[in-house]
PDB file of N, CA and C in Angstrom:
ATOM      1  N   ILE A   1      -4.214 -29.916  -1.854  1.00 76.00           N
ATOM      2  CA  ILE A   1      -4.801 -29.134  -2.316  1.00 76.00           C
ATOM      3  C   ILE A   1      -4.593 -29.011  -4.120  1.00 76.00           C
ATOM      4  N   ASP A   2      -5.045 -28.084  -4.095  1.00 85.00           N
ATOM      5  CA  ASP A   2      -4.826 -27.421  -5.516  1.00 85.00           C
ATOM      6  C   ASP A   2      -5.115 -26.222  -5.613  1.00 85.00           C
ATOM      7  N   GLU A   3      -4.252 -25.696  -5.991  1.00 83.00           N
ATOM      8  CA  GLU A   3      -4.171 -24.118  -5.962  1.00 83.00           C
ATOM      9  C   GLU A   3      -5.076 -23.472  -6.905  1.00 83.00           C
ATOM     10  N   GLY A   4      -6.187 -24.057  -7.764  1.00 87.00           N
ATOM     11  CA  GLY A   4      -6.697 -23.349  -8.223  1.00 87.00           C
ATOM     12  C   GLY A   4      -8.422 -23.960  -8.509  1.00 87.00           C
ATOM     13  N   ALA A   5      -8.496 -23.897  -7.350  1.00 91.00           N
ATOM     14  CA  ALA A   5      -9.540 -25.001  -6.260  1.00 91.00           C
ATOM     15  C   ALA A   5     -10.508 -24.165  -6.777  1.00 91.00           C
ATOM     16  N   GLU A   6     -11.955 -24.133  -6.944  1.00 94.00           N
ATOM     17  CA  GLU A   6     -12.635 -22.548  -6.819  1.00 94.00           C
ATOM     18  C   GLU A   6     -12.821 -22.203  -5.714  1.00 94.00           C
ATOM     19  N   ILE A   7     -12.639 -22.982  -3.861  1.00 94.00           N
ATOM     20  CA  ILE A   7     -13.595 -22.074  -2.983  1.00 94.00           C
ATOM     21  C   ILE A   7     -11.439 -21.532  -2.321  1.00 94.00           C
ATOM     22  N   LEU A   8     -10.985 -22.076  -2.994  1.00 94.00           N
ATOM     23  CA  LEU A   8      -9.414 -21.198  -2.762  1.00 94.00           C
ATOM     24  C   LEU A   8      -8.579 -19.849  -3.359  1.00 94.00           C
ATOM     25  N   VAL A   9      -9.655 -19.853  -4.463  1.00 94.00           N
ATOM     26  CA  VAL A   9      -9.836 -18.675  -5.613  1.00 94.00           C
ATOM     27  C   VAL A   9     -10.560 -17.750  -5.412  1.00 94.00           C
ATOM     28  N   TRP A  10     -11.677 -18.093  -4.491  1.00 95.00           N
ATOM     29  CA  TRP A  10     -12.567 -16.946  -3.794  1.00 95.00           C
ATOM     30  C   TRP A  10     -12.406 -16.758  -2.905  1.00 95.00           C
ATOM     31  N   VAL A  11     -11.333 -17.798  -1.728  1.00 95.00           N
ATOM     32  CA  VAL A  11     -10.080 -16.649  -0.499  1.00 95.00           C
ATOM     33  C   VAL A  11      -9.354 -15.788  -0.554  1.00 95.00           C
ATOM     34  N   ARG A  12      -8.614 -16.533  -1.793  1.00 93.00           N
ATOM     35  CA  ARG A  12      -7.565 -15.060  -2.250  1.00 93.00           C
ATOM     36  C   ARG A  12      -7.859 -14.188  -2.638  1.00 93.00           C
ATOM     37  N   ALA A  13      -9.453 -13.986  -3.652  1.00 95.00           N
ATOM     38  CA  ALA A  13     -10.237 -12.882  -4.124  1.00 95.00           C
ATOM     39  C   ALA A  13     -10.449 -12.034  -2.743  1.00 95.00           C
ATOM     40  N   VAL A  14     -11.293 -12.649  -2.221  1.00 97.00           N
ATOM     41  CA  VAL A  14     -11.208 -12.227  -0.413  1.00 97.00           C
ATOM     42  C   VAL A  14     -10.459 -11.731   0.525  1.00 97.00           C
ATOM     43  N   ALA A  15      -9.180 -11.913   0.927  1.00 96.00           N
ATOM     44  CA  ALA A  15      -7.714 -11.814   1.260  1.00 96.00           C
ATOM     45  C   ALA A  15      -7.223 -10.342   1.123  1.00 96.00           C
ATOM     46  N   THR A  16      -7.376 -10.973  -1.052  1.00 94.00           N
ATOM     47  CA  THR A  16      -6.735  -9.533  -1.053  1.00 94.00           C
ATOM     48  C   THR A  16      -7.777  -8.160  -1.528  1.00 94.00           C
ATOM     49  N   ALA A  17      -8.973  -7.798  -1.326  1.00 97.00           N
ATOM     50  CA  ALA A  17     -10.294  -7.526  -0.764  1.00 97.00           C
ATOM     51  C   ALA A  17     -10.387  -6.335  -0.165  1.00 97.00           C
ATOM     52  N   ILE A  18     -10.869  -7.438   1.176  1.00 97.00           N
ATOM     53  CA  ILE A  18     -10.036  -6.803   2.536  1.00 97.00           C
ATOM     54  C   ILE A  18      -8.497  -5.756   2.345  1.00 97.00           C
ATOM     55  N   VAL A  19      -8.202  -6.580   2.619  1.00 95.00           N
ATOM     56  CA  VAL A  19      -6.090  -5.641   2.506  1.00 95.00           C
ATOM     57  C   VAL A  19      -6.583  -4.525   1.304  1.00 95.00           C
ATOM     58  N   GLY A  20      -6.474  -4.549   0.423  1.00 93.00           N
ATOM     59  CA  GLY A  20      -7.465  -3.333  -0.448  1.00 93.00           C
ATOM     60  C   GLY A  20      -8.030  -1.920   0.687  1.00 93.00           C
ATOM     61  N   SER A  21      -9.012  -2.954   0.794  1.00 96.00           N
ATOM     62  CA  SER A  21      -9.982  -1.518   2.613  1.00 96.00           C
ATOM     63  C   SER A  21      -9.209  -1.191   2.796  1.00 96.00           C
ATOM     64  N   VAL A  22      -8.337  -2.020   3.599  1.00 95.00           N
ATOM     65  CA  VAL A  22      -6.825  -1.536   4.814  1.00 95.00           C
ATOM     66  C   VAL A  22      -6.786  -0.319   4.603  1.00 95.00           C
ATOM     67  N   ILE A  23      -5.177  -1.550   3.443  1.00 93.00           N
ATOM     68  CA  ILE A  23      -5.469   0.060   2.981  1.00 93.00           C
ATOM     69  C   ILE A  23      -5.863   2.280   2.235  1.00 93.00           C
ATOM     70  N   ILE A  24      -6.969   1.345   1.699  1.00 94.00           N
ATOM     71  CA  ILE A  24      -7.680   2.531   0.947  1.00 94.00           C
ATOM     72  C   ILE A  24      -7.986   3.327   2.169  1.00 94.00           C
ATOM     73  N   GLN A  25      -8.370   2.493   3.744  1.00 96.00           N
ATOM     74  CA  GLN A  25      -8.891   3.480   5.077  1.00 96.00           C
ATOM     75  C   GLN A  25      -8.293   3.623   5.772  1.00 96.00           C
ATOM     76  N   ILE A  26      -6.388   3.485   5.878  1.00 94.00           N
ATOM     77  CA  ILE A  26      -5.468   3.909   6.055  1.00 94.00           C
ATOM     78  C   ILE A  26      -5.194   5.595   5.581  1.00 94.00           C
ATOM     79  N   LEU A  27      -5.469   5.456   4.373  1.00 94.00           N
ATOM     80  CA  LEU A  27      -4.548   6.842   3.724  1.00 94.00           C
ATOM     81  C   LEU A  27      -6.075   7.616   4.269  1.00 94.00           C
ATOM     82  N   ILE A  28      -7.240   7.477   3.618  1.00 95.00           N
ATOM     83  CA  ILE A  28      -8.328   8.304   4.037  1.00 95.00           C
ATOM     84  C   ILE A  28      -8.307   8.822   5.596  1.00 95.00           C
ATOM     85  N   VAL A  29      -8.396   7.893   6.959  1.00 95.00           N
ATOM     86  CA  VAL A  29      -8.396   8.292   7.540  1.00 95.00           C
ATOM     87  C   VAL A  29      -6.999   7.720   8.732  1.00 95.00           C
ATOM     88  N   PRO A  30      -6.260   7.782   7.842  1.00 95.00           N
ATOM     89  CA  PRO A  30      -5.101   7.604   9.574  1.00 95.00           C
ATOM     90  C   PRO A  30      -5.312   7.831  10.986  1.00 95.00           C
ATOM     91  N   PRO A  31      -4.407   6.489  11.502  1.00 94.00           N
ATOM     92  CA  PRO A  31      -4.241   6.147  12.788  1.00 94.00           C
ATOM     93  C   PRO A  31      -3.283   7.051  13.117  1.00 94.00           C
ATOM     94  N   GLY A  32      -3.314   7.083  14.172  1.00 93.00           N
ATOM     95  CA  GLY A  32      -1.803   8.104  15.082  1.00 93.00           C
ATOM     96  C   GLY A  32      -1.233   9.041  14.996  1.00 93.00           C
ATOM     97  N   ALA A  33       0.103   8.787  14.271  1.00 90.00           N
ATOM     98  CA  ALA A  33       1.339   9.188  13.682  1.00 90.00           C
ATOM     99  C   ALA A  33       0.573   9.836  12.558  1.00 90.00           C
ATOM    100  N   LEU A  34       0.641   8.374  11.734  1.00 93.00           N
ATOM    101  CA  LEU A  34       0.608   8.877  10.107  1.00 93.00           C
ATOM    102  C   LEU A  34      -0.774  10.040  10.161  1.00 93.00           C
ATOM    103  N   ALA A  35      -1.045  10.476  10.671  1.00 94.00           N
ATOM    104  CA  ALA A  35      -2.022  11.137  10.812  1.00 94.00           C
ATOM    105  C   ALA A  35      -1.839  12.800  10.567  1.00 94.00           C
ATOM    106  N   SER A  36      -0.411  12.724  11.146  1.00 93.00           N
ATOM    107  CA  SER A  36       0.243  14.066  11.207  1.00 93.00           C
ATOM    108  C   SER A  36       0.873  14.501  10.047  1.00 93.00           C
ATOM    109  N   VAL A  37       0.313  13.149   8.654  1.00 94.00           N
ATOM    110  CA  VAL A  37       2.076  13.824   7.682  1.00 94.00           C
ATOM    111  C   VAL A  37       0.019  13.897   6.665  1.00 94.00           C
ATOM    112  N   PRO A  38       0.898  14.777   5.794  1.00 94.00           N
ATOM    113  CA  PRO A  38      -0.158  16.095   5.028  1.00 94.00           C
ATOM    114  C   PRO A  38      -0.800  14.971   4.311  1.00 94.00           C
ATOM    115  N   ARG A  39      -1.930  15.115   3.867  1.00 94.00           N
ATOM    116  CA  ARG A  39      -3.100  13.862   2.744  1.00 94.00           C
ATOM    117  C   ARG A  39      -1.667  12.941   1.637  1.00 94.00           C
ATOM    118  N   PRO A  40      -1.480  14.744   0.918  1.00 95.00           N
ATOM    119  CA  PRO A  40      -1.164  14.160  -0.942  1.00 95.00           C
ATOM    120  C   PRO A  40       0.244  13.105  -0.102  1.00 95.00           C
ATOM    121  N   VAL A  41       0.901  13.652   0.838  1.00 96.00           N
ATOM    122  CA  VAL A  41       2.671  13.026   0.932  1.00 96.00           C
ATOM    123  C   VAL A  41       1.714  11.714   1.367  1.00 96.00           C
ATOM    124  N   ARG A  42       1.388  11.204   1.884  1.00 96.00           N
ATOM    125  CA  ARG A  42       0.256   9.611   2.171  1.00 96.00           C
ATOM    126  C   ARG A  42      -0.082   9.244   0.354  1.00 96.00           C
ATOM    127  N   PHE A  43      -0.655   9.926  -0.047  1.00 96.00           N
ATOM    128  CA  PHE A  43      -1.103   9.174  -1.461  1.00 96.00           C
ATOM    129  C   PHE A  43       0.254   9.450  -2.471  1.00 96.00           C
ATOM    130  N   LEU A  44       0.834  10.063  -2.470  1.00 96.00           N
ATOM    131  CA  LEU A  44       2.042   9.923  -3.308  1.00 96.00           C
ATOM    132  C   LEU A  44       3.511   8.841  -2.204  1.00 96.00           C
ATOM    133  N   ALA A  45       3.539   8.685  -1.659  1.00 97.00           N
ATOM    134  CA  ALA A  45       3.893   6.956  -1.571  1.00 97.00           C
ATOM    135  C   ALA A  45       3.103   6.132  -0.861  1.00 97.00           C
ATOM    136  N   PHE A  46       2.096   5.865  -1.824  1.00 96.00           N
ATOM    137  CA  PHE A  46       1.213   4.542  -1.902  1.00 96.00           C
ATOM    138  C   PHE A  46       1.572   5.229  -3.233  1.00 96.00           C
ATOM    139  N   ALA A  47       1.216   6.108  -4.561  1.00 97.00           N
ATOM    140  CA  ALA A  47       1.050   5.882  -6.270  1.00 97.00           C
ATOM    141  C   ALA A  47       3.237   5.680  -5.424  1.00 97.00           C
ATOM    142  N   ALA A  48       3.822   5.851  -5.495  1.00 97.00           N
ATOM    143  CA  ALA A  48       5.444   5.666  -5.447  1.00 97.00           C
ATOM    144  C   ALA A  48       5.189   4.119  -5.141  1.00 97.00           C
ATOM    145  N   GLY A  49       4.907   3.267  -4.331  1.00 96.00           N
ATOM    146  CA  GLY A  49       5.413   2.013  -3.872  1.00 96.00           C
ATOM    147  C   GLY A  49       4.676   1.278  -4.908  1.00 96.00           C
ATOM    148  N   PHE A  50       3.968   1.616  -5.671  1.00 96.00           N
ATOM    149  CA  PHE A  50       2.714   0.988  -5.924  1.00 96.00           C
ATOM    150  C   PHE A  50       3.817   0.708  -7.547  1.00 96.00           C
ATOM    151  N   VAL A  51       4.530   2.026  -8.108  1.00 97.00           N
ATOM    152  CA  VAL A  51       4.640   2.097  -9.205  1.00 97.00           C
ATOM    153  C   VAL A  51       6.291   1.300  -9.133  1.00 97.00           C
ATOM    154  N   ILE A  52       7.048   1.543  -7.731  1.00 97.00           N
ATOM    155  CA  ILE A  52       8.392   0.608  -7.477  1.00 97.00           C
ATOM    156  C   ILE A  52       6.777  -0.986  -7.885  1.00 97.00           C
ATOM    157  N   TYR A  53       6.620  -1.259  -6.750  1.00 96.00           N
ATOM    158  CA  TYR A  53       6.270  -2.410  -6.872  1.00 96.00           C
ATOM    159  C   TYR A  53       6.285  -3.295  -8.661  1.00 96.00           C
ATOM    160  N   LEU A  54       5.468  -2.312  -8.581  1.00 97.00           N
ATOM    161  CA  LEU A  54       5.677  -2.706 -10.568  1.00 97.00           C
ATOM    162  C   LEU A  54       6.985  -2.143 -11.457  1.00 97.00           C
ATOM    163  N   VAL A  55       7.319  -2.288 -10.931  1.00 97.00           N
ATOM    164  CA  VAL A  55       8.743  -1.751 -12.010  1.00 97.00           C
ATOM    165  C   VAL A  55      10.816  -3.006 -11.151  1.00 97.00           C
ATOM    166  N   VAL A  56       9.729  -3.114 -10.092  1.00 96.00           N
ATOM    167  CA  VAL A  56      11.547  -4.043  -9.285  1.00 96.00           C
ATOM    168  C   VAL A  56      10.347  -5.817  -9.465  1.00 96.00           C
ATOM    169  N   ARG A  57       9.684  -6.087 -10.678  1.00 94.00           N
ATOM    170  CA  ARG A  57       8.732  -7.329 -11.067  1.00 94.00           C
ATOM    171  C   ARG A  57       8.335  -7.694  -9.808  1.00 94.00           C
ATOM    172  N   ARG A  58       7.705  -6.517  -9.308  1.00 93.00           N
ATOM    173  CA  ARG A  58       6.788  -6.837  -8.220  1.00 93.00           C
ATOM    174  C   ARG A  58       7.425  -7.764  -6.733  1.00 93.00           C
ATOM    175  N   SER A  59       8.115  -7.127  -7.060  1.00 94.00           N
ATOM    176  CA  SER A  59       8.680  -7.707  -5.532  1.00 94.00           C
ATOM    177  C   SER A  59       8.011  -5.921  -4.300  1.00 94.00           C
ATOM    178  N   VAL A  60       7.739  -6.719  -3.475  1.00 93.00           N
ATOM    179  CA  VAL A  60       6.740  -6.282  -2.658  1.00 93.00           C
ATOM    180  C   VAL A  60       7.149  -5.627  -2.186  1.00 93.00           C
ATOM    181  N   LEU A  61       8.895  -5.954  -1.229  1.00 95.00           N
ATOM    182  CA  LEU A  61       9.799  -5.791  -0.166  1.00 95.00           C
ATOM    183  C   LEU A  61       9.854  -4.319  -0.539  1.00 95.00           C
ATOM    184  N   ALA A  62       9.851  -4.416  -1.762  1.00 97.00           N
ATOM    185  CA  ALA A  62      11.208  -2.539  -2.827  1.00 97.00           C
ATOM    186  C   ALA A  62       9.546  -2.007  -2.725  1.00 97.00           C
ATOM    187  N   GLY A  63       8.493  -2.452  -2.952  1.00 95.00           N
ATOM    188  CA  GLY A  63       7.327  -0.996  -3.569  1.00 95.00           C
ATOM    189  C   GLY A  63       7.341  -0.684  -1.230  1.00 95.00           C
ATOM    190  N   VAL A  64       7.319  -1.890  -0.194  1.00 95.00           N
ATOM    191  CA  VAL A  64       6.916  -0.654   0.909  1.00 95.00           C
ATOM    192  C   VAL A  64       7.905   0.487   1.141  1.00 95.00           C
ATOM    193  N   ILE A  65       9.343  -0.336   1.714  1.00 97.00           N
ATOM    194  CA  ILE A  65      10.340   0.039   1.673  1.00 97.00           C
ATOM    195  C   ILE A  65      10.871   1.758   0.215  1.00 97.00           C
ATOM    196  N   GLY A  66       9.992   1.628  -0.701  1.00 97.00           N
ATOM    197  CA  GLY A  66      10.536   2.428  -1.452  1.00 97.00           C
ATOM    198  C   GLY A  66       8.769   3.454  -1.606  1.00 97.00           C
ATOM    199  N   ALA A  67       7.466   3.669  -0.510  1.00 96.00           N
ATOM    200  CA  ALA A  67       6.077   4.088  -0.708  1.00 96.00           C
ATOM    201  C   ALA A  67       7.487   4.501   0.955  1.00 96.00           C
ATOM    202  N   GLU A  68       7.394   4.007   1.439  1.00 96.00           N
ATOM    203  CA  GLU A  68       8.103   4.147   3.749  1.00 96.00           C
ATOM    204  C   GLU A  68       9.384   5.224   3.318  1.00 96.00           C
ATOM    205  N   ALA A  69      10.071   5.440   2.046  1.00 97.00           N
ATOM    206  CA  ALA A  69      10.771   6.709   1.717  1.00 97.00           C
ATOM    207  C   ALA A  69      10.307   7.408   1.439  1.00 97.00           C
ATOM    208  N   VAL A  70       9.612   7.785   0.927  1.00 97.00           N
ATOM    209  CA  VAL A  70       8.741   8.794   0.027  1.00 97.00           C
ATOM    210  C   VAL A  70       7.853   8.857   1.419  1.00 97.00           C
ATOM    211  N   LEU A  71       7.758   8.409   2.487  1.00 96.00           N
ATOM    212  CA  LEU A  71       6.273   8.433   3.169  1.00 96.00           C
ATOM    213  C   LEU A  71       7.512   9.875   4.987  1.00 96.00           C
ATOM    214  N   LEU A  72       8.976   9.319   5.028  1.00 96.00           N
ATOM    215  CA  LEU A  72       8.949   9.956   5.786  1.00 96.00           C
ATOM    216  C   LEU A  72       9.666  11.050   4.940  1.00 96.00           C
ATOM    217  N   GLY A  73      10.224  10.630   3.632  1.00 96.00           N
ATOM    218  CA  GLY A  73      10.860  12.343   2.909  1.00 96.00           C
ATOM    219  C   GLY A  73       9.487  13.334   3.093  1.00 96.00           C
ATOM    220  N   GLY A  74       8.272  12.574   2.726  1.00 95.00           N
ATOM    221  CA  GLY A  74       7.930  14.654   2.643  1.00 95.00           C
ATOM    222  C   GLY A  74       7.854  14.150   3.687  1.00 95.00           C
ATOM    223  N   LYS A  75       7.367  13.314   4.686  1.00 94.00           N
ATOM    224  CA  LYS A  75       6.612  13.928   6.388  1.00 94.00           C
ATOM    225  C   LYS A  75       8.177  14.620   7.019  1.00 94.00           C
ATOM    226  N   TRP A  76       9.786  15.047   6.522  1.00 94.00           N
ATOM    227  CA  TRP A  76      10.160  15.258   7.172  1.00 94.00           C
ATOM    228  C   TRP A  76      11.138  16.821   5.916  1.00 94.00           C
ATOM    229  N   TRP A  77       9.418  17.164   4.979  1.00 95.00           N
ATOM    230  CA  TRP A  77      10.177  18.352   4.031  1.00 95.00           C
ATOM    231  C   TRP A  77       9.239  18.438   4.346  1.00 95.00           C
ATOM    232  N   PHE A  78       6.962  18.327   4.665  1.00 90.00           N
ATOM    233  CA  PHE A  78       7.196  19.449   5.265  1.00 90.00           C
ATOM    234  C   PHE A  78       6.430  19.201   6.926  1.00 90.00           C
ATOM    235  N   GLY A  79       7.066  18.503   7.551  1.00 78.00           N
ATOM    236  CA  GLY A  79       7.189  18.405   8.817  1.00 78.00           C
ATOM    237  C   GLY A  79       6.594  18.227   9.329  1.00 78.00           C
TER     238      GLY A  79
END
């Protein structure tokens, strides 16, 4: 299967849009324990994770770990 095939490009675009919309939904209307974290902390963790992802040569693992660290630190700091 050719990675540049039009159908695969479309599938990749749809999958990326779905993941993005789920992330935004979780940020705005968080489920479960995440609801106890203040909204500014959630958005700061998102932004920090994205910046770390870009700085560490598009490392998803580094971005996730960085965002999680900011989220946990913010939850601890603000209670």
